[in-house]
Coordinates of C-alpha atoms and ligand atoms in Angstrom, one line a residue:
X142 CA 26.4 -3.7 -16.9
X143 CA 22.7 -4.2 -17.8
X144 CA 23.4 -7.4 -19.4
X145 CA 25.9 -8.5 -17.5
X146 CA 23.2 -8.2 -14.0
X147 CA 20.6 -10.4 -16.1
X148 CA 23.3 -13.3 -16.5
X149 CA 24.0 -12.8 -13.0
X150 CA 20.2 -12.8 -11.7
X151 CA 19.4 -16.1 -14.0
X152 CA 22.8 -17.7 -12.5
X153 CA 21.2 -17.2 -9.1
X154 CA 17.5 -17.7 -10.0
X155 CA 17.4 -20.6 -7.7
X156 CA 19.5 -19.0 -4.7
X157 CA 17.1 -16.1 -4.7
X158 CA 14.1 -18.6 -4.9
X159 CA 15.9 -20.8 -2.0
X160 CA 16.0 -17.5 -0.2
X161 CA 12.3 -16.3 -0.5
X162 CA 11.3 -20.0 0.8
X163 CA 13.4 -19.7 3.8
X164 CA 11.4 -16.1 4.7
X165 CA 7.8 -17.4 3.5
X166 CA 8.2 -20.2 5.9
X167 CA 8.8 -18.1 8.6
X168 CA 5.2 -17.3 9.9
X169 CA 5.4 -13.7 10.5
X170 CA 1.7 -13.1 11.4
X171 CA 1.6 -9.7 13.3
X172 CA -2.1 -9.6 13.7
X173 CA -1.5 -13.3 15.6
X174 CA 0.4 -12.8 19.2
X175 CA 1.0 -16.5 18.7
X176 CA 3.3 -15.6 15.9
X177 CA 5.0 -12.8 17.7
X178 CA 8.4 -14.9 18.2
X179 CA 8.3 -15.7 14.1
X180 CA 8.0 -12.1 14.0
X181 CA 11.4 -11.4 15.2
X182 CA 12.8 -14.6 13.9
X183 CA 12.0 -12.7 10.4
X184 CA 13.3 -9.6 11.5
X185 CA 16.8 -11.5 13.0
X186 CA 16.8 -13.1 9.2
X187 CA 16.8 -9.7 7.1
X188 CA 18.9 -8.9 10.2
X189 CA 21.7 -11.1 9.3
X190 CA 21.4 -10.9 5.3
X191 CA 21.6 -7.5 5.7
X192 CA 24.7 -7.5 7.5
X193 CA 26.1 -10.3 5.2
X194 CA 26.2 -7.7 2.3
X195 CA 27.6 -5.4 4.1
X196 CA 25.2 -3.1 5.2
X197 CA 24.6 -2.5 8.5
X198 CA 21.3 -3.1 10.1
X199 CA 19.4 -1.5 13.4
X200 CA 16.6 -3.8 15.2
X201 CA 14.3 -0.9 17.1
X202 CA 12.0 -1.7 19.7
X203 CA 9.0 0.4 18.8
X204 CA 6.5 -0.2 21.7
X205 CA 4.6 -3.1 23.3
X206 CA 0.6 -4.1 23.1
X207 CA -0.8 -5.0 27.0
X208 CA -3.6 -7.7 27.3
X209 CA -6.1 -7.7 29.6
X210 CA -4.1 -10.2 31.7
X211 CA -1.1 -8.3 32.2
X212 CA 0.9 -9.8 29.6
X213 CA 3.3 -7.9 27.5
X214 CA 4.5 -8.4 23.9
X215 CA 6.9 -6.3 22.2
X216 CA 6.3 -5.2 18.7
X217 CA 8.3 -6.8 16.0
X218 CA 11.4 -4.4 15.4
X219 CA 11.9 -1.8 12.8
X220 CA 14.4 -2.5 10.9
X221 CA 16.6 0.5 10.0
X222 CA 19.6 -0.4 7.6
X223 CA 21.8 1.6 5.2
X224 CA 24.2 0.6 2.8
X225 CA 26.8 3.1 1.8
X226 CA 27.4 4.3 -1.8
X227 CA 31.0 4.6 -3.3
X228 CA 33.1 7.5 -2.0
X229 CA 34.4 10.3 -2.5
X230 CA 31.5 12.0 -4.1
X231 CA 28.6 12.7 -2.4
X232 CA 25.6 10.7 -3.7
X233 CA 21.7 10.8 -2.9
X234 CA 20.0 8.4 -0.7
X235 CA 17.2 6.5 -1.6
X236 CA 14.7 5.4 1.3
X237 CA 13.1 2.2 0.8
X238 CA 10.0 0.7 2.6
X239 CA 8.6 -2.5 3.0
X240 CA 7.3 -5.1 6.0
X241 CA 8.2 -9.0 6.7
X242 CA 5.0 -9.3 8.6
X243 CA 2.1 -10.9 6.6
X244 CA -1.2 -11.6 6.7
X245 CA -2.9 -15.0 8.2
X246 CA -3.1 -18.1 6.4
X247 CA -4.4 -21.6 7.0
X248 CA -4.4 -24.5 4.2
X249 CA -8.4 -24.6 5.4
X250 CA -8.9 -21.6 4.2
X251 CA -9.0 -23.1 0.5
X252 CA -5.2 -22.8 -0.2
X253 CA -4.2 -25.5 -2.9
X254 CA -0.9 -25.9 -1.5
X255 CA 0.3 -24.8 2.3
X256 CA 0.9 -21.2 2.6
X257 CA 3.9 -21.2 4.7
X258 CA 5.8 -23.7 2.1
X259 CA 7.1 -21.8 -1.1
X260 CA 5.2 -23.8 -4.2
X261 CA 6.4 -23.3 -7.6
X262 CA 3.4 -24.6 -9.8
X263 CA 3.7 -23.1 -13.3
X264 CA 6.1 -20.1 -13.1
X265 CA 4.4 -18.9 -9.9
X266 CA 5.4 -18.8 -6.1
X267 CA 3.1 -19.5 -4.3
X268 CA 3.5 -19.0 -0.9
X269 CA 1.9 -16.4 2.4
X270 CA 4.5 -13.2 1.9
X271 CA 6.0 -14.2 -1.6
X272 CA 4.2 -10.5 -3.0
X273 CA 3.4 -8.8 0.2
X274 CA 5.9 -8.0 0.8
X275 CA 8.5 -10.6 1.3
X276 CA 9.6 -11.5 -2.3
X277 CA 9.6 -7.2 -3.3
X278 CA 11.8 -6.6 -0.2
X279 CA 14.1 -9.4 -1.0
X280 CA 14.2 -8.3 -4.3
X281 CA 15.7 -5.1 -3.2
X282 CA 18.8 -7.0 -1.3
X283 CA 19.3 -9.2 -4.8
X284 CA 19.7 -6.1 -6.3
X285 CA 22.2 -4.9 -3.4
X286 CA 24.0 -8.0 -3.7
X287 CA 24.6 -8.1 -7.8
X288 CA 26.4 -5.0 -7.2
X289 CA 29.1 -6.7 -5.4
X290 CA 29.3 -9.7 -7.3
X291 CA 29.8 -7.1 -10.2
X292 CA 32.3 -5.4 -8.2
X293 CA 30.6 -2.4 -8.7
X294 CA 29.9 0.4 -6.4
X295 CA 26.7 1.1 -5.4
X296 CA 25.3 4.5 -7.4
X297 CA 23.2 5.8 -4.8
X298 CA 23.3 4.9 -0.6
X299 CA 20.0 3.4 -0.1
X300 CA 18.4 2.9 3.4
X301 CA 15.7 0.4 4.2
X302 CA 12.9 1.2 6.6
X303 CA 11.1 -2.6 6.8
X304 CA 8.5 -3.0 9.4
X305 CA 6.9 -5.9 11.2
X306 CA 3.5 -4.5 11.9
X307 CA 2.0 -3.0 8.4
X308 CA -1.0 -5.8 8.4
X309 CA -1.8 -4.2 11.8
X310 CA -1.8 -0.5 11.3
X311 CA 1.4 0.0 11.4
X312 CA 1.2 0.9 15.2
X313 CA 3.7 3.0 16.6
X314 CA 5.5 3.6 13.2
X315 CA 4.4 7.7 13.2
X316 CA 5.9 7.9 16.4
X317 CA 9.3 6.8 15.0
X318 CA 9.3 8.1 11.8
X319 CA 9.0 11.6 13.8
X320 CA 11.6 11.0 16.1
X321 CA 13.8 10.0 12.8
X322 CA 13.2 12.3 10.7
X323 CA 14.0 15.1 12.9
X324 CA 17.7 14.5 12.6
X325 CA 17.9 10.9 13.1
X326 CA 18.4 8.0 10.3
X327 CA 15.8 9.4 7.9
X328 CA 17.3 12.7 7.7
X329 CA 19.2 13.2 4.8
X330 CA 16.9 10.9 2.8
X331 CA 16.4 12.5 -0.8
X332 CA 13.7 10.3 -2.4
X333 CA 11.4 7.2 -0.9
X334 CA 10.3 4.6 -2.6
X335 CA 7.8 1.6 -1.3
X336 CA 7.7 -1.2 -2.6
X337 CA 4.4 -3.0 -1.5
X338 CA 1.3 -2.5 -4.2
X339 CA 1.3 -4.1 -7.5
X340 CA 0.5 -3.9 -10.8
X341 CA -3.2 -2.8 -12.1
X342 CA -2.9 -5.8 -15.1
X343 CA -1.4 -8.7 -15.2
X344 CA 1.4 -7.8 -18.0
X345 CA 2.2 -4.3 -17.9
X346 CA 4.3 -2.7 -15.5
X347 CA 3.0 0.8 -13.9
X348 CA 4.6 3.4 -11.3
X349 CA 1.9 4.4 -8.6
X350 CA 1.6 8.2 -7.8
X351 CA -1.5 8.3 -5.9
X352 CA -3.7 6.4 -3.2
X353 CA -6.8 7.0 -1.7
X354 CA -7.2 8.0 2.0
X355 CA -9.8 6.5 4.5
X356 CA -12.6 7.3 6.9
X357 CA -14.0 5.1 9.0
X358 CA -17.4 5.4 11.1
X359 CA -18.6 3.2 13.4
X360 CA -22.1 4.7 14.5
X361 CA -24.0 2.8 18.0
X362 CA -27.0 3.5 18.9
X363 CA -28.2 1.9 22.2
X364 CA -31.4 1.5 23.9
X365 CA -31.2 -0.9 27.2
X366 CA -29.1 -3.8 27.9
X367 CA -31.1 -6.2 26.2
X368 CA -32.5 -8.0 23.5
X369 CA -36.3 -7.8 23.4
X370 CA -39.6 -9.5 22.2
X371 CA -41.2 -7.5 20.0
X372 CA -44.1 -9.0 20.9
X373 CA -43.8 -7.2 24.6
X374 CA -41.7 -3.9 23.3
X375 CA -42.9 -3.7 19.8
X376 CA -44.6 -0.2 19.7
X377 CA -43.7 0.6 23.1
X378 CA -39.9 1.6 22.5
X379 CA -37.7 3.8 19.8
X380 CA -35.3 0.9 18.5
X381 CA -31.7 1.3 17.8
X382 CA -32.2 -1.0 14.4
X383 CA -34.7 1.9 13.1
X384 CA -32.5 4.4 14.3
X385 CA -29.4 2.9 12.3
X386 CA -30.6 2.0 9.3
X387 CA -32.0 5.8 9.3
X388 CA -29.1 7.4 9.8
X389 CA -27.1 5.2 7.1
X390 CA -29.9 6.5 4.6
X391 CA -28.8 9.8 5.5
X392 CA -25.2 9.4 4.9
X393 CA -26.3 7.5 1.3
X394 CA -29.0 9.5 0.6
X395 CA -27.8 9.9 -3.1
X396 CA -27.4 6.1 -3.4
X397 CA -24.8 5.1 -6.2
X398 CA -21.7 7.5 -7.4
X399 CA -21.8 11.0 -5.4
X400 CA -21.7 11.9 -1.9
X401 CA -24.6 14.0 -0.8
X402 CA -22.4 15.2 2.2
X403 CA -20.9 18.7 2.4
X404 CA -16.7 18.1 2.1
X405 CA -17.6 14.7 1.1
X406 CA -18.5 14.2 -2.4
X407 CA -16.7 14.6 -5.7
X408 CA -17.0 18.6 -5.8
X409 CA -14.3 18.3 -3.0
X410 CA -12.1 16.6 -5.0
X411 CA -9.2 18.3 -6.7
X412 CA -10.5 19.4 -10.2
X413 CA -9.2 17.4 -12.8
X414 CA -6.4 19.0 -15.0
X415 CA -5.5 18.3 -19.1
X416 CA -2.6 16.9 -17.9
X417 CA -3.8 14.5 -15.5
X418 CA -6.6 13.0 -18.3
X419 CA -3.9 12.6 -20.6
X420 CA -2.5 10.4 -17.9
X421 CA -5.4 7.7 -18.6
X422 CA -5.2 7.7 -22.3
X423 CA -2.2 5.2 -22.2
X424 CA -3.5 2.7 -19.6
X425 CA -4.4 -0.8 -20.2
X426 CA -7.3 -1.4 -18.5
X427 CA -9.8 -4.1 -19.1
X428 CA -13.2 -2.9 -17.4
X429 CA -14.9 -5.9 -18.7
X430 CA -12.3 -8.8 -17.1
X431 CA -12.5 -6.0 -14.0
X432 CA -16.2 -6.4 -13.6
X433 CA -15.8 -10.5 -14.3
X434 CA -12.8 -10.2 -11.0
X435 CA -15.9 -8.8 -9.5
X436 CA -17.8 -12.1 -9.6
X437 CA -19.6 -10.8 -12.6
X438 CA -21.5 -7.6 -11.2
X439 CA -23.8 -6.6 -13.8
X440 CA -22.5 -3.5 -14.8
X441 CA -19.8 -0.9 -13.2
X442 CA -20.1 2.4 -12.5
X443 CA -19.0 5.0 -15.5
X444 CA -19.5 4.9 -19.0
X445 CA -16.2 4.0 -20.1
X446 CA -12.7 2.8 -18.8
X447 CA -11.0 6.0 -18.3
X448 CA -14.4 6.7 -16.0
X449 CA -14.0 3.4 -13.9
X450 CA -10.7 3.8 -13.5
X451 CA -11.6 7.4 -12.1
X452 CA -14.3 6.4 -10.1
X453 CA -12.2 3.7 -8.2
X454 CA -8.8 6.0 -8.0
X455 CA -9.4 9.5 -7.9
X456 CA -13.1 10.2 -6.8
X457 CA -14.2 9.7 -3.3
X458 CA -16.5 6.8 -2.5
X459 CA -18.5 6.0 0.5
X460 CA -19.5 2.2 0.8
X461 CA -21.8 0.7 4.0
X462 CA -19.8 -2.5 5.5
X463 CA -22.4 -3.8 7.5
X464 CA -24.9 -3.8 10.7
X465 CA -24.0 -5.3 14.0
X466 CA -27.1 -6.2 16.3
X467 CA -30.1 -8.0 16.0
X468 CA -30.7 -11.3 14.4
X469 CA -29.2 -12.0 10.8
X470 CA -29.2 -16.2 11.8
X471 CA -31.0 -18.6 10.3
X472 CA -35.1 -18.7 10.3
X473 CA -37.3 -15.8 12.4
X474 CA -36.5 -14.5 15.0
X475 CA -39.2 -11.9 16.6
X476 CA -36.1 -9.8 18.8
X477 CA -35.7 -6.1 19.0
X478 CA -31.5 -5.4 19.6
X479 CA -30.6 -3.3 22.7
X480 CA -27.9 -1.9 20.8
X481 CA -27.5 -1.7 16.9
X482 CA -24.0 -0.1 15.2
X483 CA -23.4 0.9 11.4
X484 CA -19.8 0.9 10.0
X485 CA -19.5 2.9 7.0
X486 CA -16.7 4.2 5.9
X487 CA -15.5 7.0 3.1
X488 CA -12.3 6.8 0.8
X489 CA -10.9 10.3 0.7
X490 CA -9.2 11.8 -2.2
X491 CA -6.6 15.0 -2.5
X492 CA -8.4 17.9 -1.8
X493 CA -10.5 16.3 0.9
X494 CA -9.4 16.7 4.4
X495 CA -10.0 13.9 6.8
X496 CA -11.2 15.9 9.5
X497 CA -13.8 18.3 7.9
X498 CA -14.9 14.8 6.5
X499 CA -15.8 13.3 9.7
X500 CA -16.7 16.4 10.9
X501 CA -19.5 16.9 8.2
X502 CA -21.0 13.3 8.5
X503 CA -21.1 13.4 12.1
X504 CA -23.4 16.5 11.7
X505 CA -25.2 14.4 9.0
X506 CA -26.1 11.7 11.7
X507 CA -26.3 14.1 15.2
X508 CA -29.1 15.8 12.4
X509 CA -30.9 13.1 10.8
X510 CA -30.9 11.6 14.6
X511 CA -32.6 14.5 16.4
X512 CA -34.8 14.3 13.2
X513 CA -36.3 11.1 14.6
X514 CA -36.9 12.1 18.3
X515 CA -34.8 8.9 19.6
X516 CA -34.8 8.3 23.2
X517 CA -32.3 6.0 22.4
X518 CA -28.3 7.2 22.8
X519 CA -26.0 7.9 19.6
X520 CA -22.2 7.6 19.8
X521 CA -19.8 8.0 16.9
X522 CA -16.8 7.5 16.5
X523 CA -14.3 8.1 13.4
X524 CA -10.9 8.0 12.1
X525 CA -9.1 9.0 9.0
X526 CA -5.9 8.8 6.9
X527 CA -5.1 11.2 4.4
X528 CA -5.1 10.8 0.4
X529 CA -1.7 10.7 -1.2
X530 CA -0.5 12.3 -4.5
X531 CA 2.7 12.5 -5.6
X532 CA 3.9 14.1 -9.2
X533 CA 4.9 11.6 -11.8
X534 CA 6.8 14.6 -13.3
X535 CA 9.6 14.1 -11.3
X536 CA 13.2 12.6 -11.3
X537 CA 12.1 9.8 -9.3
X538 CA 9.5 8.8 -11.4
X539 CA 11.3 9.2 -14.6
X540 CA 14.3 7.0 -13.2
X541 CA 11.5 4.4 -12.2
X542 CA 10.3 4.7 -15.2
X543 CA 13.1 4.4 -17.3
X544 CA 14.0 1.0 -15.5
X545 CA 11.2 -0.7 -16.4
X546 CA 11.6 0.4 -19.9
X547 CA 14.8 -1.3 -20.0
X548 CA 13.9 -5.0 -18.6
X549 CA 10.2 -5.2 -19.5
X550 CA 10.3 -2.8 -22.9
X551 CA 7.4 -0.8 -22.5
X552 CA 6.6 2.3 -21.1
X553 CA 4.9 1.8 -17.6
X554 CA 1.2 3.0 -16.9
X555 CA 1.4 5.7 -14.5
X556 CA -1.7 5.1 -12.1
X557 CA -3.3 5.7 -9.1
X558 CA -5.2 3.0 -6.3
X559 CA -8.3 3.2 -4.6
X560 CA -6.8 1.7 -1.0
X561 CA -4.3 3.3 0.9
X562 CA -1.4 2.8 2.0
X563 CA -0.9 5.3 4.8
X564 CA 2.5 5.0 5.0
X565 CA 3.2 6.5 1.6
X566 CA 2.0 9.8 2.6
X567 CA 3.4 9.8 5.6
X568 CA 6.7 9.5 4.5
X569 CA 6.2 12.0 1.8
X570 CA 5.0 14.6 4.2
X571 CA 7.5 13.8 7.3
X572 CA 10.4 13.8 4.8
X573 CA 8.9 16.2 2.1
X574 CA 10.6 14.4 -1.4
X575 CA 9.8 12.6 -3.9
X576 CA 7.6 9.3 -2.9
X577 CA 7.1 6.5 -5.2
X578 CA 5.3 3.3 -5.4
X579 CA 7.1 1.1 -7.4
X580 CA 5.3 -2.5 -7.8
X581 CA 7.0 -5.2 -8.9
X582 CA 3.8 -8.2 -8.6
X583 CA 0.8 -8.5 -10.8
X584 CA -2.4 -7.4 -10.2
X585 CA -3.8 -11.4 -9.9
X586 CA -1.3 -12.3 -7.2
X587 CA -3.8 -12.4 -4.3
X588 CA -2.5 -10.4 -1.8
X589 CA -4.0 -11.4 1.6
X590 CA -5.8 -13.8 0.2
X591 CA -5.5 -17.4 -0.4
X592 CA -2.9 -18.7 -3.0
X593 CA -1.1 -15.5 -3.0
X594 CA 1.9 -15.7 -5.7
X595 CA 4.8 -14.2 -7.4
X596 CA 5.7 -14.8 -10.8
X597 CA 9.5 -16.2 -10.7
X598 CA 9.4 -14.0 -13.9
X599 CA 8.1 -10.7 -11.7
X600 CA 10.7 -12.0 -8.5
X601 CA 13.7 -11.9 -10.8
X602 CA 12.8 -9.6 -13.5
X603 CA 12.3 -7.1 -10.3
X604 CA 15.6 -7.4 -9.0
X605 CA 17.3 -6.2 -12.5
X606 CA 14.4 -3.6 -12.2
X607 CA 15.5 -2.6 -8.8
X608 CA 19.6 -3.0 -10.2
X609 CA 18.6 -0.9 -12.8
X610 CA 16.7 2.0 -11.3
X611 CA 19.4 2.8 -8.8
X612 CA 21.7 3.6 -11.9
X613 CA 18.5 5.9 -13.2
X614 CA 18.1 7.8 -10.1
X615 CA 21.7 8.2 -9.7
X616 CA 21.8 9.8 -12.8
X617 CA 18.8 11.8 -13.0
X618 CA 19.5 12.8 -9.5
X619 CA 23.2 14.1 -10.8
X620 CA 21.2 16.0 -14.1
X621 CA 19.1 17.6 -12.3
X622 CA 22.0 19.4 -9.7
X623 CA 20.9 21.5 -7.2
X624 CA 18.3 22.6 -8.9
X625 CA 14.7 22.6 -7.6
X626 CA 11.6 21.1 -8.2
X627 CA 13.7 18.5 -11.0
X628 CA 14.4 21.5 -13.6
X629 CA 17.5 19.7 -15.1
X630 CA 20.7 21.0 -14.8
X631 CA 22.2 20.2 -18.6
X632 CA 20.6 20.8 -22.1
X633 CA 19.3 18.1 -23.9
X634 CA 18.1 15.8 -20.4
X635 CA 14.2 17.3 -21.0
X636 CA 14.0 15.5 -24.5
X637 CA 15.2 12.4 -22.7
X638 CA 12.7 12.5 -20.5
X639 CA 9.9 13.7 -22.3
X640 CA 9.6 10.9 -24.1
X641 CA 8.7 8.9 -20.6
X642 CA 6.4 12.0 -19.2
X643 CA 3.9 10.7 -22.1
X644 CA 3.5 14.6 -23.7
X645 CA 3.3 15.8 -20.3
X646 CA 4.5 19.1 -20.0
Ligands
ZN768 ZN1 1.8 -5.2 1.9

């Protein structure tokens, strides 16, 4: 059926194409309450093309935001849809999770064409959504759909999870995947997959098993209520600008690379394993086209590829985002700030735990603050998110794996990502299986920023991907029985999948 889906998907290249226009011009902005009614004009679309494929489709109200004013808006709807697999036996379900909301976009902001218009220019869509997450998510339905017009029955029931506010913290998604999980629709879910990262080149395909968490710090300290002349104060007060840029020495004291704070730095990272470095041998990296994405940084961090690539997935890093106060305007300007803040933040790794992090700088800052005798007040606040790690041992991976194998013809790099996606670990921990990132863009498609793209080759090429991996699971899911932990059921499955672990063992 594998080469009968591809005659299919280039049959209705142009459909699909038609499709992923009609939802990029929908301005689904969650960040911009302006946009909220585009919100659940995309949720209504996904809605009804669910429903036209005969799935059927939930639209839950998750919670409203309150303005100052009074004023209400609802958040955009989750939307919770299943299609069912073939009867009679019973089959696995496969969670999927995306969002229709995207991020901002104005043609000022230096797009070449306008971002809410799908743009084909060379092979690539451009357009605000058409990778994140828009053109992945459709790409899920395409691959729902061939089934039918196959006439074939779906291998595995898959459930979609597709949110409207990821680009602004997902808010109020915990809540609900608690109350679901608990015996609601994400019950009897047996593996997740997300599809909303992308891939760390431009040519080769990779599975994601691991994110970084975050924690963020935003430290104030404040003297009076206002700006002074330091030709009045100068010498007479403790200022908050002193104060600040003290305590972010503290928190940097060992400049580049390590952390020099207790539950912090990279001795509270999970030791690496033989296994895991093996991992890195087969990745195409390209540190030097890496550091010229970086605007030509003079060097990177590590001595090699396989270190870089460590330093920015599997190492905590802590990185100063700026100072608020003072004057940073054009010319002199002789003012001391009432009130300066710091935000720093930390990107956690497995083994870390968020809280003893922000425990541990805290005391960093309340120390290096008493330190300077400050009259003036300190307040910190923090949050974090967790690191995720999954093990691209398992079924899952092996099935996503053996997908890609089949359209693109090589094995996929198995890799991690220094940003997070809290959602993945989330899911994985709320549901407790297997959890996937499955990318289907490149890693030059500009996510969130301006002429974001998807190759037409990566759009369609996904949804055979997609056809193809819910035939893998299936299977892999049938080999491996009721037995735990992936141990497969019948003799001669391990060699299969061997070959895809890369000598893992
Ligand atoms: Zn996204």
């Amino acid at each position: 059926m594998f080469n009968e889906a591809r005659k299919l998907i280039n049959t209705n290249a142009h459909i699909y194409i038609e499709r992923l226009a009609e939802a990029v011009a929908i301005r689904s902005v969650s960040t911009d309450l302006s946009c909220r009614d585009d919100c659940f004009a995309m949720a209504d679309l996904l809605h009804r093309w669910i429903e036209e494929l005969g799935g059927s489709s939930d639209k839950v109200l998750v919670g409203f935001q309150e303005l100052d004013d009074g004023s209400r808006y609802d958040l955009p709807p989750v939307i919770l849809a299943e299609f069912s697999a073939g009867k009679p036996r019973q089959k696995p379900t496969v969670l999927v999770y995306g969002h229709y909301d995207v991020q901002p976009a104005a043609e000022a902001d230096g797009w070449s064409t306008d971002p809410f218009t799908l743009s084909e220019v060379d092979g690539k869509l451009y357009g605000r959504g058409s990778t994140d997450d828009k053109g992945p998510i459709l790409a899920w339905l395409w691959a729902i759909e061939i089934h039918r017009e196959l006439e074939l029955e779906l291998p595995v029931n898959v459930k979609f999870c597709l949110e409207g506010m990821e680009e602004s913290n997902s808010e109020c998604l915990d809540d609900l995947l608690e109350r679901e999980s608990k015996g609601g629709f994400l019950s009897n879910v047996d593996y997740v997959v997300i599809t909303d990262n992308y891939w760390v080149t431009t040519d080769k395909p990779c599975l994601t098993y691991g994110l970084r968490g975050l924690a963020t710090f935003h430290c104030e300290v404040k003297a009076g209520t206002q700006t002074l002349h330091s030709g009045v104060y100068g010498g007479c007060i403790a200022e908050p600008m002193t104060d600040v840029i003290q305590l972010l020495a503290a928190v940097s004291e060992y400049g580049h690379g390590d952390i020099g704070i207790e539950n912090c730095g990279r001795k509270s990272a999970t030791p690496i394993t033989e296994a895991e470095t093996e991992l890195y041998k087969g990745i195409t990296f390209d540190a030097e086209a890496f550091r010229h994405e970086a605007g030509d940084v003079p060097a990177l961090l590590g001595e090699n590829e396989k270190e870089v690539l460590m330093n920015r997935w599997r190492y905590p890093s802590l990185s100063i985002h700026g100072i608020e106060g003072g004057y940073s305007g054009e010319g002199f300007k002789t003012v001391i700030p009432g009130a300066a803040t710091g935000k720093f933040s930390i990107r956690l790794v497995p083994g870390q735990d968020g809280k003893a992090v922000e425990e541990s700088v805290k005391a960093v800052l309340e120390k290096r603050f008493a330190e300077l005798k400050s009259a003036n007040k300190m307040t910190v606040t923090s949050t974090s998110s967790k690191a995720w790690l999954a093990d691209p041992r398992c079924p899952l991976y092996q099935s996503g794996a053996a997908a890609l194998l089949k359209v693109y013809g090589v094995k996929p790099d198995l890799t991690r990502e220094g940003g997070s996606i809290p959602v993945a670990g989330l899911l994985q921990e709320k549901l407790g299986v297997e959890t996937m990132l499955l990318p289907l863009g490149q890693s030059d498609d500009g996510a969130h920023s301006e002429n974001e793209k998807m190759s037409k080759r990566n759009y369609l090429q996904g949804v055979q991907v997609l056809f193809t991996f819910l035939g893998e699971i299936a299977r892999a899911h049938e080999e491996r029985g009721d037995m735990p932990n992936g141990t497969p059921k019948r003799k001669g499955t391990l060699g299969r999948l061997k070959d895809i672990w890369y000598g893992l063992s």
